[in-house]
């Protein structure tokens, strides 16, 4: 029997963390919008008429450790459980104090989806990329590597957006999609000069031995000699859009629990289905059709009037508070 070679970059999330994160959602609704564009809608399970936000916050806090730490430091932490509180404090300190523009929660969601659903290992996270703020990829919400065939890989650049309704009910998904594609369009326009810097990165040298670093170099900087056995690497995008569905009109006292669950799931899928043409138009308009695009969408419920609403704005704040332990609700 031939030994299977050890992967250059294994998934950074533990299997238990991936399983617990994936279990938060119903079976994803996946649609191939174009040849290389796939949309995956992940709807949180409904409990007592609400999406399971406490469960999401809990699992993202757990996943944030592998997101923030390099593989080397994460391995050290796992091998020394006596330093658990020290490590937790270190991780939490990397997250900003919540504000209305807090976006780090979306970054951890995207990381969890790319590792937990797509199976694309983290190369570097936004937290690690912050050490090189002068490089253009500072605008990316992380970088992942997906093996698609024996000698074929995608280097995935991440972008996450969570927008509330603005200018009318049902505008949230449209705003998030347009903002996300505007961001990845800028990466496309500036060109991909990232590969050489990534291979030379001191961060990777810290966590990979010489053999693995050489193997990663062979993937990211393929030989120009060609041939059928040559390694192929393509740039790609991983996008997360968190969008709002307004359920303020629903009266829970008049509905059975199963009816509420059905209605929330229907509104969640209808809201993103209505944006299929917009997604395709954005890709064409910005010249992004040459890239594989892995687009993820998660709906969040909005309840209450404008003076007492709870929707994405509040959820972003709550998630940031949880990740950084800044007055987080229990």
Tab-separated table of C-alpha atoms in Angstrom:
chain	number	residue	atom	x	y	z
A	1	UNK	CA	0.000	0.000	0.000
A	2	UNK	CA	1.333	3.447	-0.970
A	3	UNK	CA	1.638	5.903	1.882
A	4	UNK	CA	-0.502	9.005	1.463
A	5	UNK	CA	1.777	12.070	1.747
A	6	UNK	CA	1.116	14.375	4.660
A	7	UNK	CA	-0.673	17.534	3.470
A	8	UNK	CA	1.380	20.709	3.344
A	9	UNK	CA	-1.322	22.568	5.244
A	10	UNK	CA	-3.822	20.531	7.251
A	11	UNK	CA	-7.018	22.192	8.400
A	12	UNK	CA	-6.294	24.430	11.361
A	13	UNK	CA	-9.674	23.823	13.034
A	14	UNK	CA	-9.976	20.634	15.046
A	15	UNK	CA	-12.466	18.084	13.710
A	16	UNK	CA	-14.671	18.565	16.773
A	17	UNK	CA	-14.837	22.328	16.187
A	18	UNK	CA	-15.744	21.832	12.527
A	19	UNK	CA	-18.457	19.329	13.409
A	20	UNK	CA	-19.971	21.533	16.112
A	21	UNK	CA	-19.952	24.579	13.835
A	22	UNK	CA	-21.564	22.715	10.906
A	23	UNK	CA	-24.221	21.257	13.227
A	24	UNK	CA	-25.527	24.783	13.908
A	25	UNK	CA	-27.050	24.915	10.424
A	26	UNK	CA	-29.634	23.085	8.370
A	27	UNK	CA	-28.309	21.337	5.269
A	28	UNK	CA	-26.830	24.109	3.101
A	29	UNK	CA	-28.732	25.156	-0.018
A	30	UNK	CA	-26.071	25.184	-2.743
A	31	UNK	CA	-26.547	26.630	-6.216
A	32	UNK	CA	-24.115	26.780	-9.140
A	33	UNK	CA	-24.831	30.289	-10.416
A	34	UNK	CA	-22.117	30.083	-13.066
A	35	UNK	CA	-19.482	27.545	-14.098
A	36	UNK	CA	-17.038	28.679	-11.397
A	37	UNK	CA	-19.422	30.497	-9.026
A	38	UNK	CA	-21.153	28.524	-6.291
A	39	UNK	CA	-23.531	30.028	-3.736
A	40	UNK	CA	-24.029	28.240	-0.404
A	41	UNK	CA	-26.839	29.451	1.851
A	42	UNK	CA	-26.387	28.350	5.470
A	43	UNK	CA	-29.456	28.894	7.627
A	44	UNK	CA	-29.032	28.657	11.386
A	45	UNK	CA	-31.337	26.195	13.079
A	46	UNK	CA	-34.456	27.755	14.580
A	47	UNK	CA	-35.209	27.324	18.268
A	48	UNK	CA	-38.414	28.762	19.716
A	49	UNK	CA	-38.905	31.021	16.730
A	50	UNK	CA	-35.355	32.413	16.647
A	51	UNK	CA	-32.165	31.584	14.808
A	52	UNK	CA	-29.693	29.998	17.230
A	53	UNK	CA	-27.495	33.035	17.870
A	54	UNK	CA	-26.223	31.838	21.286
A	55	UNK	CA	-24.961	28.650	19.625
A	56	UNK	CA	-23.293	30.638	16.853
A	57	UNK	CA	-21.568	32.953	19.332
A	58	UNK	CA	-20.349	29.967	21.353
A	59	UNK	CA	-18.848	28.083	18.409
A	60	UNK	CA	-17.243	31.177	16.899
A	61	UNK	CA	-15.554	31.896	20.235
A	62	UNK	CA	-14.196	28.345	20.183
A	63	UNK	CA	-13.058	28.698	16.556
A	64	UNK	CA	-11.421	32.072	17.201
A	65	UNK	CA	-8.440	30.398	18.892
A	66	UNK	CA	-7.349	28.591	15.709
A	67	UNK	CA	-8.227	31.686	13.671
A	68	UNK	CA	-6.028	34.082	15.654
A	69	UNK	CA	-3.082	31.827	16.502
A	70	UNK	CA	-0.562	30.493	14.025
A	71	UNK	CA	-0.491	26.710	13.689
A	72	UNK	CA	2.719	26.627	15.712
A	73	UNK	CA	1.295	28.609	18.616
A	74	UNK	CA	-2.003	26.719	18.490
A	75	UNK	CA	-0.110	23.426	18.672
A	76	UNK	CA	1.834	24.694	21.675
A	77	UNK	CA	-1.414	25.736	23.381
A	78	UNK	CA	-2.995	22.315	22.834
A	79	UNK	CA	0.084	20.619	24.252
A	80	UNK	CA	0.034	22.759	27.399
A	81	UNK	CA	-3.568	22.933	28.729
A	82	UNK	CA	-2.283	24.451	31.967
A	83	UNK	CA	-1.943	27.768	30.087
A	84	UNK	CA	-5.559	27.713	28.886
A	85	UNK	CA	-6.595	31.003	30.515
A	86	UNK	CA	-3.439	32.770	29.339
A	87	UNK	CA	-4.077	31.660	25.762
A	88	UNK	CA	-7.741	32.663	25.932
A	89	UNK	CA	-6.815	36.130	27.176
A	90	UNK	CA	-4.246	36.474	24.378
A	91	UNK	CA	-6.789	35.531	21.721
A	92	UNK	CA	-9.486	37.828	23.114
A	93	UNK	CA	-7.064	40.758	23.232
A	94	UNK	CA	-6.665	40.611	19.457
A	95	UNK	CA	-10.292	41.602	18.859
A	96	UNK	CA	-11.282	45.258	18.861
A	97	UNK	CA	-13.737	46.848	21.269
A	98	UNK	CA	-17.181	46.616	19.608
A	99	UNK	CA	-18.312	49.514	17.468
A	100	UNK	CA	-20.988	49.984	14.814
A	101	UNK	CA	-18.556	49.027	12.062
A	102	UNK	CA	-17.298	45.895	13.815
A	103	UNK	CA	-16.452	43.365	11.112
A	104	UNK	CA	-14.203	40.841	12.806
A	105	UNK	CA	-17.112	38.556	13.617
A	106	UNK	CA	-17.806	38.161	9.906
A	107	UNK	CA	-14.152	37.326	9.337
A	108	UNK	CA	-14.309	34.460	11.852
A	109	UNK	CA	-17.553	33.224	10.241
A	110	UNK	CA	-15.902	33.177	6.803
A	111	UNK	CA	-12.863	31.353	8.208
A	112	UNK	CA	-15.142	28.755	9.812
A	113	UNK	CA	-17.077	28.235	6.569
A	114	UNK	CA	-13.991	27.910	4.374
A	115	UNK	CA	-12.424	25.373	6.723
A	116	UNK	CA	-15.586	23.680	8.021
A	117	UNK	CA	-17.627	23.456	4.803
A	118	UNK	CA	-15.260	23.925	1.864
A	119	UNK	CA	-12.314	22.107	3.456
A	120	UNK	CA	-9.805	24.816	2.521
A	121	UNK	CA	-7.039	25.161	5.161
A	122	UNK	CA	-6.073	28.591	6.438
A	123	UNK	CA	-2.767	29.887	5.116
A	124	UNK	CA	-2.889	33.131	7.075
A	125	UNK	CA	-5.707	34.901	8.911
A	126	UNK	CA	-6.495	38.598	9.025
A	127	UNK	CA	-4.919	38.714	12.477
A	128	UNK	CA	-1.620	37.405	11.106
A	129	UNK	CA	-1.765	39.601	8.005
A	130	UNK	CA	-1.969	42.664	10.242
A	131	UNK	CA	1.744	42.257	10.897
A	132	UNK	CA	2.363	43.432	7.322
A	133	UNK	CA	-0.011	46.411	6.999
A	134	UNK	CA	1.754	47.901	3.980
A	135	UNK	CA	0.838	44.989	1.718
A	136	UNK	CA	-2.353	45.258	-0.318
A	137	UNK	CA	-3.674	41.931	0.954
A	138	UNK	CA	-4.169	43.646	4.317
A	139	UNK	CA	-7.615	44.329	2.850
A	140	UNK	CA	-8.308	40.606	2.537
A	141	UNK	CA	-10.058	38.831	5.386
A	142	UNK	CA	-7.681	35.881	5.276
A	143	UNK	CA	-6.101	33.518	2.751
A	144	UNK	CA	-6.896	29.805	2.291
A	145	UNK	CA	-5.564	27.007	0.071
A	146	UNK	CA	-7.908	24.474	-1.565
A	147	UNK	CA	-6.707	21.346	-3.309
A	148	UNK	CA	-9.081	20.641	-6.208
A	149	UNK	CA	-7.230	17.798	-7.952
A	150	UNK	CA	-3.973	15.850	-7.731
A	151	UNK	CA	-1.825	18.776	-8.882
A	152	UNK	CA	-4.331	21.623	-8.873
A	153	UNK	CA	-4.916	24.223	-6.157
A	154	UNK	CA	-6.842	27.418	-5.495
A	155	UNK	CA	-5.402	30.240	-3.406
A	156	UNK	CA	-8.551	31.765	-1.924
A	157	UNK	CA	-8.722	35.400	-0.849
A	158	UNK	CA	-11.462	36.087	1.704
A	159	UNK	CA	-13.938	38.941	1.982
A	160	UNK	CA	-16.794	39.256	4.501
A	161	UNK	CA	-19.661	41.740	4.724
A	162	UNK	CA	-22.620	42.003	7.128
A	163	UNK	CA	-25.073	44.745	6.185
A	164	UNK	CA	-28.389	45.751	7.743
A	165	UNK	CA	-31.354	47.005	5.726
A	166	UNK	CA	-30.866	50.587	4.596
A	167	UNK	CA	-33.332	52.440	2.423
A	168	UNK	CA	-36.068	49.850	2.739
A	169	UNK	CA	-36.910	46.340	3.897
A	170	UNK	CA	-35.065	43.665	1.953
A	171	UNK	CA	-32.095	45.822	0.926
A	172	UNK	CA	-29.616	44.093	3.228
A	173	UNK	CA	-28.575	41.239	0.933
A	174	UNK	CA	-28.197	43.571	-2.046
A	175	UNK	CA	-25.985	45.998	-0.089
A	176	UNK	CA	-23.757	43.224	1.237
A	177	UNK	CA	-23.321	41.595	-2.161
A	178	UNK	CA	-22.457	44.860	-3.910
A	179	UNK	CA	-19.969	45.845	-1.181
A	180	UNK	CA	-18.293	42.427	-1.224
A	181	UNK	CA	-17.817	42.418	-4.981
A	182	UNK	CA	-16.549	45.986	-4.917
A	183	UNK	CA	-13.835	44.840	-2.483
A	184	UNK	CA	-12.777	41.748	-4.436
A	185	UNK	CA	-12.902	43.826	-7.609
A	186	UNK	CA	-10.182	46.040	-6.131
A	187	UNK	CA	-8.000	42.990	-5.471
A	188	UNK	CA	-8.507	41.948	-9.103
A	189	UNK	CA	-7.645	45.433	-10.379
A	190	UNK	CA	-4.464	45.688	-8.298
A	191	UNK	CA	-3.174	42.338	-9.503
A	192	UNK	CA	-1.991	39.283	-7.587
A	193	UNK	CA	1.564	40.003	-6.519
A	194	UNK	CA	0.968	38.237	-3.224
A	195	UNK	CA	2.409	34.776	-3.901
A	196	UNK	CA	6.121	35.567	-3.571
A	197	UNK	CA	5.581	37.581	-0.390
A	198	UNK	CA	3.551	34.737	1.099
A	199	UNK	CA	6.264	32.139	0.500
A	200	UNK	CA	8.883	34.464	1.961
A	201	UNK	CA	6.727	35.373	4.943
A	202	UNK	CA	8.449	35.015	8.290
A	203	UNK	CA	5.118	33.839	9.699
A	204	UNK	CA	5.116	30.764	7.482
A	205	UNK	CA	8.774	30.085	8.204
A	206	UNK	CA	7.906	29.992	11.893
A	207	UNK	CA	5.237	27.326	11.548
A	208	UNK	CA	6.431	25.167	8.633
A	209	UNK	CA	9.583	23.077	8.430
A	210	UNK	CA	11.856	23.410	5.393
A	211	UNK	CA	10.302	20.459	3.535
A	212	UNK	CA	6.758	21.783	3.926
A	213	UNK	CA	7.789	25.311	3.041
A	214	UNK	CA	9.417	23.974	-0.112
A	215	UNK	CA	6.263	22.013	-0.948
A	216	UNK	CA	4.115	25.115	-0.413
A	217	UNK	CA	6.477	27.102	-2.634
A	218	UNK	CA	5.993	24.521	-5.388
A	219	UNK	CA	2.234	25.077	-5.178
A	220	UNK	CA	2.176	28.859	-4.937
A	221	UNK	CA	5.020	29.436	-7.396
A	222	UNK	CA	4.561	26.659	-9.987
A	223	UNK	CA	7.379	25.753	-12.330
A	224	UNK	CA	7.311	27.323	-15.773
A	225	UNK	CA	8.576	24.090	-17.322
A	226	UNK	CA	5.015	22.928	-17.989
A	227	UNK	CA	4.101	19.322	-18.701
A	228	UNK	CA	1.089	17.260	-17.686
A	229	UNK	CA	2.441	16.766	-14.171
A	230	UNK	CA	3.068	20.452	-13.497
A	231	UNK	CA	1.332	21.912	-10.458
A	232	UNK	CA	-1.421	24.385	-11.283
A	233	UNK	CA	-2.425	27.197	-8.941
A	234	UNK	CA	-5.348	29.528	-9.568
A	235	UNK	CA	-6.411	32.544	-7.563
A	236	UNK	CA	-9.973	32.441	-6.211
A	237	UNK	CA	-12.300	34.301	-3.862
A	238	UNK	CA	-14.179	33.204	-0.756
A	239	UNK	CA	-16.989	35.614	0.121
A	240	UNK	CA	-19.301	35.714	3.128
A	241	UNK	CA	-22.424	37.898	3.118
A	242	UNK	CA	-24.522	38.171	6.265
A	243	UNK	CA	-27.941	39.567	5.438
A	244	UNK	CA	-31.069	40.598	7.291
A	245	UNK	CA	-34.624	39.319	6.965
A	246	UNK	CA	-37.299	41.442	8.584
A	247	UNK	CA	-39.718	39.309	10.612
A	248	UNK	CA	-41.220	42.151	12.650
A	249	UNK	CA	-44.635	41.405	11.163
A	250	UNK	CA	-44.721	37.875	12.577
A	251	UNK	CA	-46.700	37.416	15.788
A	252	UNK	CA	-45.195	34.440	17.600
A	253	UNK	CA	-48.216	34.132	19.877
A	254	UNK	CA	-50.374	33.334	16.830
A	255	UNK	CA	-48.069	30.751	15.244
A	256	UNK	CA	-47.061	27.211	16.073
A	257	UNK	CA	-43.319	26.670	16.511
A	258	UNK	CA	-43.118	24.595	13.330
A	259	UNK	CA	-44.907	27.349	11.414
A	260	UNK	CA	-42.408	29.939	12.604
A	261	UNK	CA	-39.489	27.719	11.651
A	262	UNK	CA	-40.923	27.157	8.173
A	263	UNK	CA	-41.564	30.877	7.649
A	264	UNK	CA	-38.077	31.941	8.741
A	265	UNK	CA	-36.433	29.381	6.469
A	266	UNK	CA	-38.610	30.405	3.505
A	267	UNK	CA	-37.887	34.123	3.922
A	268	UNK	CA	-34.186	33.369	4.338
A	269	UNK	CA	-33.890	31.501	1.033
A	270	UNK	CA	-36.268	33.821	-0.869
A	271	UNK	CA	-34.211	36.894	0.099
A	272	UNK	CA	-30.978	35.537	-1.367
A	273	UNK	CA	-32.625	33.841	-4.364
A	274	UNK	CA	-33.869	37.285	-5.387
A	275	UNK	CA	-30.227	38.405	-5.703
A	276	UNK	CA	-28.983	35.680	-8.063
A	277	UNK	CA	-29.042	37.988	-11.090
A	278	UNK	CA	-27.280	40.757	-9.138
A	279	UNK	CA	-24.456	38.372	-8.216
A	280	UNK	CA	-23.973	37.339	-11.842
A	281	UNK	CA	-24.121	40.971	-12.996
A	282	UNK	CA	-21.466	42.025	-10.452
A	283	UNK	CA	-19.147	39.255	-11.588
A	284	UNK	CA	-19.519	40.224	-15.246
A	285	UNK	CA	-19.301	43.971	-14.644
A	286	UNK	CA	-16.102	43.703	-12.612
A	287	UNK	CA	-14.403	41.150	-14.853
A	288	UNK	CA	-14.382	38.481	-12.138
A	289	UNK	CA	-15.658	35.611	-14.270
A	290	UNK	CA	-12.140	34.212	-14.628
A	291	UNK	CA	-11.995	33.318	-10.919
A	292	UNK	CA	-13.575	30.469	-8.948
A	293	UNK	CA	-15.880	32.146	-6.428
A	294	UNK	CA	-17.119	30.435	-3.267
A	295	UNK	CA	-19.974	32.619	-2.010
A	296	UNK	CA	-21.512	31.967	1.396
A	297	UNK	CA	-24.628	33.628	2.798
A	298	UNK	CA	-26.159	33.468	6.273
A	299	UNK	CA	-29.468	35.186	7.156
A	300	UNK	CA	-30.146	36.959	10.443
A	301	UNK	CA	-33.572	37.957	11.708
A	302	UNK	CA	-34.572	41.553	12.387
A	303	UNK	CA	-37.334	42.242	14.888
A	304	UNK	CA	-38.848	45.387	16.367
A	305	UNK	CA	-39.229	48.945	15.120
A	306	UNK	CA	-36.382	51.342	14.331
A	307	UNK	CA	-36.210	52.625	17.909
A	308	UNK	CA	-36.120	49.141	19.410
A	309	UNK	CA	-34.798	46.910	16.647
A	310	UNK	CA	-32.577	43.864	16.930
A	311	UNK	CA	-30.885	42.941	13.681
A	312	UNK	CA	-27.476	42.755	12.071
A	313	UNK	CA	-26.190	45.987	13.624
A	314	UNK	CA	-26.832	44.648	17.093
A	315	UNK	CA	-25.631	41.142	16.175
A	316	UNK	CA	-22.292	42.513	14.909
A	317	UNK	CA	-21.843	44.318	18.232
A	318	UNK	CA	-22.807	41.255	20.269
A	319	UNK	CA	-20.477	39.007	18.301
A	320	UNK	CA	-17.568	41.439	18.675
A	321	UNK	CA	-18.255	41.615	22.413
A	322	UNK	CA	-18.264	37.832	22.668
A	323	UNK	CA	-15.031	37.371	20.709
A	324	UNK	CA	-13.163	40.009	22.685
A	325	UNK	CA	-14.917	39.359	26.020
A	326	UNK	CA	-15.898	43.020	26.159
A	327	UNK	CA	-18.909	42.963	28.428
A	328	UNK	CA	-20.188	39.878	26.669
A	329	UNK	CA	-23.619	38.663	27.627
A	330	UNK	CA	-23.708	35.290	29.280
